[in-house]
Amino acid sequence: MPASTAARPATHPSVGVLMALLAALLWGTTGTAQSLAPAGLSAYWVGALRLVVAGLFFLLLLRVRGVTWRASAARLSWPAVLLGGSCMAAYNLAFFAGVKSSGIAVGTAVAIGSGPIWAGLLDTWVSRRAPALPWWCGTVLAVAGGALLVGVAEGGLQVRPQGIVLCLAAGFSYAAYVLVNKRLVNQAAPAVATCAVFGTAALIAAPLALLIAGPLHLGSTGAGGTAVLLYLGVVATGVSYLLFSHAQRHIAASTAVTLALGEPITAFVLAIVVVGEQPRPSAFAGLLMVLAGLAVVIWTELRAARRVGC
């Protein structure tokens, strides 16, 4: 990729950690919001429309800020933008298909849980340097805790190979997106880079949703369905990924992916407060494991930053 022509800001890992956790908090509201979407709206279209709405949100944001798109986008490596957009589109479609096949518990655990492992492996391959041992320990602990948190350890779950493969593909696609996006946000402003990636993802995902799920009938969604789609696109996707892109200027890509495991914590709390679920004791054990694992990952990132004088 060409060298960046944009000025690189000083890194502040603690700020990056906070932004990534806030993004994960917003992602954790996605499941609850989707449960309020019209039953007749295909999950594939939900995934595609959230990308479309997010892309429009970024364009509006750039216009409000008075950012000149042509000059800003010229700094980006467009082959990388195409790759990042393809990865994000693949993540959305594979995740929804995998969850539909394997169920929410198994699908979410495999997709989100495999993401940090894929990120560590990809980061090792790209940078020729493996993440530190404490990072691996914290990540594995958080992933195991996340599995307990969503109920994978409970009996009666059906595991379908096709669904598992799709969810593993979703985790891989997400990890690849994060590594590509890490480079893009150092080439241009995070809002510009994220707009380019999500605009590309929307252009890929919408036609695929049409092929897989058939024509879209927005007239049947009603005001409530439209509100859900707007929330998913603007808040749970647009604002959250903008925060995440800013975070990537300050922390390692592999750390950013692991911090996304904060998502099931939010989903867990919402399931209790909003849905009224009564979780089993194993779920609370999983919650503690996720928190402990994330603490180790954060400590590892901050320690590494201090060593290089940040």
mmCIF file with all atom_site columns, N, CA, C and O in Angstrom, residues 44 47-48 51 81-96 169-170 173-174 177 197-209 212:
data_model
loop_
_atom_site.group_PDB
_atom_site.id
_atom_site.type_symbol
_atom_site.label_atom_id
_atom_site.label_alt_id
_atom_site.label_comp_id
_atom_site.label_asym_id
_atom_site.label_entity_id
_atom_site.label_seq_id
_atom_site.pdbx_PDB_ins_code
_atom_site.Cartn_x
_atom_site.Cartn_y
_atom_site.Cartn_z
_atom_site.occupancy
_atom_site.B_iso_or_equiv
_atom_site.pdbx_formal_charge
_atom_site.auth_seq_id
_atom_site.auth_comp_id
_atom_site.auth_asym_id
_atom_site.auth_atom_id
_atom_site.pdbx_PDB_model_num
ATOM 1   N N  . TYR A 1 44  ? -31.111 -11.059 5.979  1.00 0.00 ? 44  TYR A N  1
ATOM 2   C CA . TYR A 1 44  ? -30.122 -10.613 4.993  1.00 0.00 ? 44  TYR A CA 1
ATOM 3   C C  . TYR A 1 44  ? -30.348 -9.146  4.623  1.00 0.00 ? 44  TYR A C  1
ATOM 4   O O  . TYR A 1 44  ? -29.396 -8.382  4.462  1.00 0.00 ? 44  TYR A O  1
ATOM 5   N N  . GLY A 1 47  ? -29.177 -6.918  7.468  1.00 0.00 ? 47  GLY A N  1
ATOM 6   C CA . GLY A 1 47  ? -27.734 -6.727  7.416  1.00 0.00 ? 47  GLY A CA 1
ATOM 7   C C  . GLY A 1 47  ? -27.321 -5.758  6.334  1.00 0.00 ? 47  GLY A C  1
ATOM 8   O O  . GLY A 1 47  ? -26.436 -4.916  6.530  1.00 0.00 ? 47  GLY A O  1
ATOM 9   N N  . ALA A 1 48  ? -27.958 -5.855  5.154  1.00 0.00 ? 48  ALA A N  1
ATOM 10  C CA . ALA A 1 48  ? -27.609 -4.965  4.048  1.00 0.00 ? 48  ALA A CA 1
ATOM 11  C C  . ALA A 1 48  ? -28.073 -3.538  4.309  1.00 0.00 ? 48  ALA A C  1
ATOM 12  O O  . ALA A 1 48  ? -27.339 -2.576  4.055  1.00 0.00 ? 48  ALA A O  1
ATOM 13  N N  . LEU A 1 51  ? -25.968 -1.395  6.563  1.00 0.00 ? 51  LEU A N  1
ATOM 14  C CA . LEU A 1 51  ? -24.782 -0.881  5.875  1.00 0.00 ? 51  LEU A CA 1
ATOM 15  C C  . LEU A 1 51  ? -25.140 0.326   5.010  1.00 0.00 ? 51  LEU A C  1
ATOM 16  O O  . LEU A 1 51  ? -24.389 1.301   4.950  1.00 0.00 ? 51  LEU A O  1
ATOM 17  N N  . VAL A 1 81  ? -9.641  -0.295  0.264  1.00 0.00 ? 81  VAL A N  1
ATOM 18  C CA . VAL A 1 81  ? -11.040 0.034   0.536  1.00 0.00 ? 81  VAL A CA 1
ATOM 19  C C  . VAL A 1 81  ? -11.957 -1.063  0.006  1.00 0.00 ? 81  VAL A C  1
ATOM 20  O O  . VAL A 1 81  ? -12.901 -1.499  0.687  1.00 0.00 ? 81  VAL A O  1
ATOM 21  N N  . LEU A 1 82  ? -11.689 -1.534  -1.218 1.00 0.00 ? 82  LEU A N  1
ATOM 22  C CA . LEU A 1 82  ? -12.493 -2.611  -1.801 1.00 0.00 ? 82  LEU A CA 1
ATOM 23  C C  . LEU A 1 82  ? -12.387 -3.882  -0.964 1.00 0.00 ? 82  LEU A C  1
ATOM 24  O O  . LEU A 1 82  ? -13.395 -4.562  -0.719 1.00 0.00 ? 82  LEU A O  1
ATOM 25  N N  . LEU A 1 83  ? -11.172 -4.185  -0.500 1.00 0.00 ? 83  LEU A N  1
ATOM 26  C CA . LEU A 1 83  ? -10.990 -5.371  0.342  1.00 0.00 ? 83  LEU A CA 1
ATOM 27  C C  . LEU A 1 83  ? -11.723 -5.207  1.668  1.00 0.00 ? 83  LEU A C  1
ATOM 28  O O  . LEU A 1 83  ? -12.425 -6.129  2.118  1.00 0.00 ? 83  LEU A O  1
ATOM 29  N N  . GLY A 1 84  ? -11.581 -4.037  2.291  1.00 0.00 ? 84  GLY A N  1
ATOM 30  C CA . GLY A 1 84  ? -12.264 -3.804  3.561  1.00 0.00 ? 84  GLY A CA 1
ATOM 31  C C  . GLY A 1 84  ? -13.770 -3.843  3.421  1.00 0.00 ? 84  GLY A C  1
ATOM 32  O O  . GLY A 1 84  ? -14.472 -4.424  4.258  1.00 0.00 ? 84  GLY A O  1
ATOM 33  N N  . GLY A 1 85  ? -14.299 -3.237  2.347  1.00 0.00 ? 85  GLY A N  1
ATOM 34  C CA . GLY A 1 85  ? -15.740 -3.272  2.121  1.00 0.00 ? 85  GLY A CA 1
ATOM 35  C C  . GLY A 1 85  ? -16.242 -4.671  1.849  1.00 0.00 ? 85  GLY A C  1
ATOM 36  O O  . GLY A 1 85  ? -17.325 -5.062  2.315  1.00 0.00 ? 85  GLY A O  1
ATOM 37  N N  . SER A 1 86  ? -15.464 -5.456  1.112  1.00 0.00 ? 86  SER A N  1
ATOM 38  C CA . SER A 1 86  ? -15.842 -6.848  0.835  1.00 0.00 ? 86  SER A CA 1
ATOM 39  C C  . SER A 1 86  ? -15.874 -7.667  2.117  1.00 0.00 ? 86  SER A C  1
ATOM 40  O O  . SER A 1 86  ? -16.779 -8.487  2.324  1.00 0.00 ? 86  SER A O  1
ATOM 41  N N  . CYS A 1 87  ? -14.892 -7.418  2.981  1.00 0.00 ? 87  CYS A N  1
ATOM 42  C CA . CYS A 1 87  ? -14.851 -8.143  4.259  1.00 0.00 ? 87  CYS A CA 1
ATOM 43  C C  . CYS A 1 87  ? -16.040 -7.779  5.139  1.00 0.00 ? 87  CYS A C  1
ATOM 44  O O  . CYS A 1 87  ? -16.651 -8.653  5.770  1.00 0.00 ? 87  CYS A O  1
ATOM 45  N N  . MET A 1 88  ? -16.404 -6.500  5.181  1.00 0.00 ? 88  MET A N  1
ATOM 46  C CA . MET A 1 88  ? -17.538 -6.082  6.005  1.00 0.00 ? 88  MET A CA 1
ATOM 47  C C  . MET A 1 88  ? -18.845 -6.646  5.452  1.00 0.00 ? 88  MET A C  1
ATOM 48  O O  . MET A 1 88  ? -19.718 -7.093  6.209  1.00 0.00 ? 88  MET A O  1
ATOM 49  N N  . ALA A 1 89  ? -19.001 -6.628  4.118  1.00 0.00 ? 89  ALA A N  1
ATOM 50  C CA . ALA A 1 89  ? -20.206 -7.205  3.515  1.00 0.00 ? 89  ALA A CA 1
ATOM 51  C C  . ALA A 1 89  ? -20.280 -8.702  3.796  1.00 0.00 ? 89  ALA A C  1
ATOM 52  O O  . ALA A 1 89  ? -21.339 -9.237  4.147  1.00 0.00 ? 89  ALA A O  1
ATOM 53  N N  . ALA A 1 90  ? -19.138 -9.388  3.657  1.00 0.00 ? 90  ALA A N  1
ATOM 54  C CA . ALA A 1 90  ? -19.099 -10.834 3.919  1.00 0.00 ? 90  ALA A CA 1
ATOM 55  C C  . ALA A 1 90  ? -19.415 -11.123 5.381  1.00 0.00 ? 90  ALA A C  1
ATOM 56  O O  . ALA A 1 90  ? -20.127 -12.092 5.693  1.00 0.00 ? 90  ALA A O  1
ATOM 57  N N  . TYR A 1 91  ? -18.900 -10.290 6.274  1.00 0.00 ? 91  TYR A N  1
ATOM 58  C CA . TYR A 1 91  ? -19.176 -10.485 7.707  1.00 0.00 ? 91  TYR A CA 1
ATOM 59  C C  . TYR A 1 91  ? -20.672 -10.410 7.982  1.00 0.00 ? 91  TYR A C  1
ATOM 60  O O  . TYR A 1 91  ? -21.232 -11.276 8.663  1.00 0.00 ? 91  TYR A O  1
ATOM 61  N N  . ASN A 1 92  ? -21.331 -9.364  7.469  1.00 0.00 ? 92  ASN A N  1
ATOM 62  C CA . ASN A 1 92  ? -22.766 -9.199  7.715  1.00 0.00 ? 92  ASN A CA 1
ATOM 63  C C  . ASN A 1 92  ? -23.573 -10.381 7.193  1.00 0.00 ? 92  ASN A C  1
ATOM 64  O O  . ASN A 1 92  ? -24.407 -10.952 7.913  1.00 0.00 ? 92  ASN A O  1
ATOM 65  N N  . LEU A 1 93  ? -23.323 -10.771 5.945  1.00 0.00 ? 93  LEU A N  1
ATOM 66  C CA . LEU A 1 93  ? -24.115 -11.841 5.340  1.00 0.00 ? 93  LEU A CA 1
ATOM 67  C C  . LEU A 1 93  ? -23.810 -13.198 5.969  1.00 0.00 ? 93  LEU A C  1
ATOM 68  O O  . LEU A 1 93  ? -24.718 -13.982 6.255  1.00 0.00 ? 93  LEU A O  1
ATOM 69  N N  . ALA A 1 94  ? -22.519 -13.489 6.209  1.00 0.00 ? 94  ALA A N  1
ATOM 70  C CA . ALA A 1 94  ? -22.150 -14.777 6.803  1.00 0.00 ? 94  ALA A CA 1
ATOM 71  C C  . ALA A 1 94  ? -22.649 -14.873 8.241  1.00 0.00 ? 94  ALA A C  1
ATOM 72  O O  . ALA A 1 94  ? -23.094 -15.945 8.685  1.00 0.00 ? 94  ALA A O  1
ATOM 73  N N  . PHE A 1 95  ? -22.594 -13.773 8.975  1.00 0.00 ? 95  PHE A N  1
ATOM 74  C CA . PHE A 1 95  ? -23.039 -13.798 10.371 1.00 0.00 ? 95  PHE A CA 1
ATOM 75  C C  . PHE A 1 95  ? -24.532 -14.108 10.462 1.00 0.00 ? 95  PHE A C  1
ATOM 76  O O  . PHE A 1 95  ? -24.954 -14.986 11.219 1.00 0.00 ? 95  PHE A O  1
ATOM 77  N N  . PHE A 1 96  ? -25.350 -13.387 9.687  1.00 0.00 ? 96  PHE A N  1
ATOM 78  C CA . PHE A 1 96  ? -26.788 -13.606 9.761  1.00 0.00 ? 96  PHE A CA 1
ATOM 79  C C  . PHE A 1 96  ? -27.164 -15.007 9.275  1.00 0.00 ? 96  PHE A C  1
ATOM 80  O O  . PHE A 1 96  ? -28.034 -15.659 9.845  1.00 0.00 ? 96  PHE A O  1
ATOM 81  N N  . ALA A 1 169 ? -16.404 -18.103 9.134  1.00 0.00 ? 169 ALA A N  1
ATOM 82  C CA . ALA A 1 169 ? -16.124 -17.190 8.023  1.00 0.00 ? 169 ALA A CA 1
ATOM 83  C C  . ALA A 1 169 ? -16.453 -15.751 8.417  1.00 0.00 ? 169 ALA A C  1
ATOM 84  O O  . ALA A 1 169 ? -15.733 -14.815 8.031  1.00 0.00 ? 169 ALA A O  1
ATOM 85  N N  . ALA A 1 170 ? -17.523 -15.572 9.187  1.00 0.00 ? 170 ALA A N  1
ATOM 86  C CA . ALA A 1 170 ? -17.874 -14.228 9.655  1.00 0.00 ? 170 ALA A CA 1
ATOM 87  C C  . ALA A 1 170 ? -16.783 -13.675 10.570 1.00 0.00 ? 170 ALA A C  1
ATOM 88  O O  . ALA A 1 170 ? -16.383 -12.514 10.450 1.00 0.00 ? 170 ALA A O  1
ATOM 89  N N  . SER A 1 173 ? -13.781 -12.766 8.427  1.00 0.00 ? 173 SER A N  1
ATOM 90  C CA . SER A 1 173 ? -14.033 -11.560 7.640  1.00 0.00 ? 173 SER A CA 1
ATOM 91  C C  . SER A 1 173 ? -13.939 -10.314 8.501  1.00 0.00 ? 173 SER A C  1
ATOM 92  O O  . SER A 1 173 ? -13.378 -9.284  8.087  1.00 0.00 ? 173 SER A O  1
ATOM 93  N N  . TYR A 1 174 ? -14.467 -10.400 9.718  1.00 0.00 ? 174 TYR A N  1
ATOM 94  C CA . TYR A 1 174 ? -14.415 -9.250  10.623 1.00 0.00 ? 174 TYR A CA 1
ATOM 95  C C  . TYR A 1 174 ? -12.975 -8.930  11.013 1.00 0.00 ? 174 TYR A C  1
ATOM 96  O O  . TYR A 1 174 ? -12.560 -7.765  11.008 1.00 0.00 ? 174 TYR A O  1
ATOM 97  N N  . TYR A 1 177 ? -11.255 -7.317  8.123  1.00 0.00 ? 177 TYR A N  1
ATOM 98  C CA . TYR A 1 177 ? -11.696 -5.918  7.993  1.00 0.00 ? 177 TYR A CA 1
ATOM 99  C C  . TYR A 1 177 ? -10.930 -5.020  8.960  1.00 0.00 ? 177 TYR A C  1
ATOM 100 O O  . TYR A 1 177 ? -10.473 -3.929  8.581  1.00 0.00 ? 177 TYR A O  1
ATOM 101 N N  . VAL A 1 197 ? -15.333 2.556   3.221  1.00 0.00 ? 197 VAL A N  1
ATOM 102 C CA . VAL A 1 197 ? -15.465 1.115   3.433  1.00 0.00 ? 197 VAL A CA 1
ATOM 103 C C  . VAL A 1 197 ? -16.936 0.703   3.504  1.00 0.00 ? 197 VAL A C  1
ATOM 104 O O  . VAL A 1 197 ? -17.360 -0.267  2.857  1.00 0.00 ? 197 VAL A O  1
ATOM 105 N N  . PHE A 1 198 ? -17.739 1.444   4.257  1.00 0.00 ? 198 PHE A N  1
ATOM 106 C CA . PHE A 1 198 ? -19.138 1.052   4.421  1.00 0.00 ? 198 PHE A CA 1
ATOM 107 C C  . PHE A 1 198 ? -19.962 1.351   3.175  1.00 0.00 ? 198 PHE A C  1
ATOM 108 O O  . PHE A 1 198 ? -20.931 0.639   2.890  1.00 0.00 ? 198 PHE A O  1
ATOM 109 N N  . GLY A 1 199 ? -19.591 2.392   2.438  1.00 0.00 ? 199 GLY A N  1
ATOM 110 C CA . GLY A 1 199 ? -20.251 2.620   1.161  1.00 0.00 ? 199 GLY A CA 1
ATOM 111 C C  . GLY A 1 199 ? -20.001 1.469   0.202  1.00 0.00 ? 199 GLY A C  1
ATOM 112 O O  . GLY A 1 199 ? -20.914 0.989   -0.473 1.00 0.00 ? 199 GLY A O  1
ATOM 113 N N  . THR A 1 200 ? -18.756 1.004   0.168  1.00 0.00 ? 200 THR A N  1
ATOM 114 C CA . THR A 1 200 ? -18.410 -0.152  -0.667 1.00 0.00 ? 200 THR A CA 1
ATOM 115 C C  . THR A 1 200 ? -19.141 -1.402  -0.199 1.00 0.00 ? 200 THR A C  1
ATOM 116 O O  . THR A 1 200 ? -19.667 -2.178  -1.010 1.00 0.00 ? 200 THR A O  1
ATOM 117 N N  . ALA A 1 201 ? -19.179 -1.605  1.121  1.00 0.00 ? 201 ALA A N  1
ATOM 118 C CA . ALA A 1 201 ? -19.858 -2.780  1.673  1.00 0.00 ? 201 ALA A CA 1
ATOM 119 C C  . ALA A 1 201 ? -21.343 -2.779  1.323  1.00 0.00 ? 201 ALA A C  1
ATOM 120 O O  . ALA A 1 201 ? -21.917 -3.822  0.998  1.00 0.00 ? 201 ALA A O  1
ATOM 121 N N  . ALA A 1 202 ? -21.973 -1.607  1.385  1.00 0.00 ? 202 ALA A N  1
ATOM 122 C CA . ALA A 1 202 ? -23.397 -1.509  1.058  1.00 0.00 ? 202 ALA A CA 1
ATOM 123 C C  . ALA A 1 202 ? -23.655 -1.841  -0.409 1.00 0.00 ? 202 ALA A C  1
ATOM 124 O O  . ALA A 1 202 ? -24.632 -2.527  -0.741 1.00 0.00 ? 202 ALA A O  1
ATOM 125 N N  . LEU A 1 203 ? -22.771 -1.372  -1.295 1.00 0.00 ? 203 LEU A N  1
ATOM 126 C CA . LEU A 1 203 ? -22.925 -1.650  -2.727 1.00 0.00 ? 203 LEU A CA 1
ATOM 127 C C  . LEU A 1 203 ? -22.767 -3.141  -3.037 1.00 0.00 ? 203 LEU A C  1
ATOM 128 O O  . LEU A 1 203 ? -23.303 -3.636  -4.028 1.00 0.00 ? 203 LEU A O  1
ATOM 129 N N  . ILE A 1 204 ? -22.027 -3.846  -2.185 1.00 0.00 ? 204 ILE A N  1
ATOM 130 C CA . ILE A 1 204 ? -21.848 -5.287  -2.373 1.00 0.00 ? 204 ILE A CA 1
ATOM 131 C C  . ILE A 1 204 ? -22.989 -6.067  -1.723 1.00 0.00 ? 204 ILE A C  1
ATOM 132 O O  . ILE A 1 204 ? -23.546 -7.002  -2.305 1.00 0.00 ? 204 ILE A O  1
ATOM 133 N N  . ALA A 1 205 ? -23.363 -5.662  -0.495 1.00 0.00 ? 205 ALA A N  1
ATOM 134 C CA . ALA A 1 205 ? -24.325 -6.442  0.287  1.00 0.00 ? 205 ALA A CA 1
ATOM 135 C C  . ALA A 1 205 ? -25.748 -6.337  -0.242 1.00 0.00 ? 205 ALA A C  1
ATOM 136 O O  . ALA A 1 205 ? -26.494 -7.320  -0.211 1.00 0.00 ? 205 ALA A O  1
ATOM 137 N N  . ALA A 1 206 ? -26.147 -5.165  -0.716 1.00 0.00 ? 206 ALA A N  1
ATOM 138 C CA . ALA A 1 206 ? -27.532 -4.995  -1.161 1.00 0.00 ? 206 ALA A CA 1
ATOM 139 C C  . ALA A 1 206 ? -27.884 -5.905  -2.347 1.00 0.00 ? 206 ALA A C  1
ATOM 140 O O  . ALA A 1 206 ? -28.915 -6.599  -2.316 1.00 0.00 ? 206 ALA A O  1
ATOM 141 N N  . PRO A 1 207 ? -27.069 -5.955  -3.404 1.00 0.00 ? 207 PRO A N  1
ATOM 142 C CA . PRO A 1 207 ? -27.390 -6.885  -4.500 1.00 0.00 ? 207 PRO A CA 1
ATOM 143 C C  . PRO A 1 207 ? -27.374 -8.344  -4.051 1.00 0.00 ? 207 PRO A C  1
ATOM 144 O O  . PRO A 1 207 ? -28.184 -9.147  -4.522 1.00 0.00 ? 207 PRO A O  1
ATOM 145 N N  . LEU A 1 208 ? -26.458 -8.685  -3.144 1.00 0.00 ? 208 LEU A N  1
ATOM 146 C CA . LEU A 1 208 ? -26.415 -10.063 -2.651 1.00 0.00 ? 208 LEU A CA 1
ATOM 147 C C  . LEU A 1 208 ? -27.678 -10.396 -1.853 1.00 0.00 ? 208 LEU A C  1
ATOM 148 O O  . LEU A 1 208 ? -28.213 -11.507 -1.959 1.00 0.00 ? 208 LEU A O  1
ATOM 149 N N  . ALA A 1 209 ? -28.145 -9.442  -1.057 1.00 0.00 ? 209 ALA A N  1
ATOM 150 C CA . ALA A 1 209 ? -29.387 -9.660  -0.308 1.00 0.00 ? 209 ALA A CA 1
ATOM 151 C C  . ALA A 1 209 ? -30.561 -9.861  -1.264 1.00 0.00 ? 209 ALA A C  1
ATOM 152 O O  . ALA A 1 209 ? -31.453 -10.682 -1.021 1.00 0.00 ? 209 ALA A O  1
ATOM 153 N N  . ILE A 1 212 ? -30.296 -13.405 -2.598 1.00 0.00 ? 212 ILE A N  1
ATOM 154 C CA . ILE A 1 212 ? -30.540 -14.456 -1.602 1.00 0.00 ? 212 ILE A CA 1
ATOM 155 C C  . ILE A 1 212 ? -31.971 -14.417 -1.075 1.00 0.00 ? 212 ILE A C  1
ATOM 156 O O  . ILE A 1 212 ? -32.632 -15.450 -0.949 1.00 0.00 ? 212 ILE A O  1
#
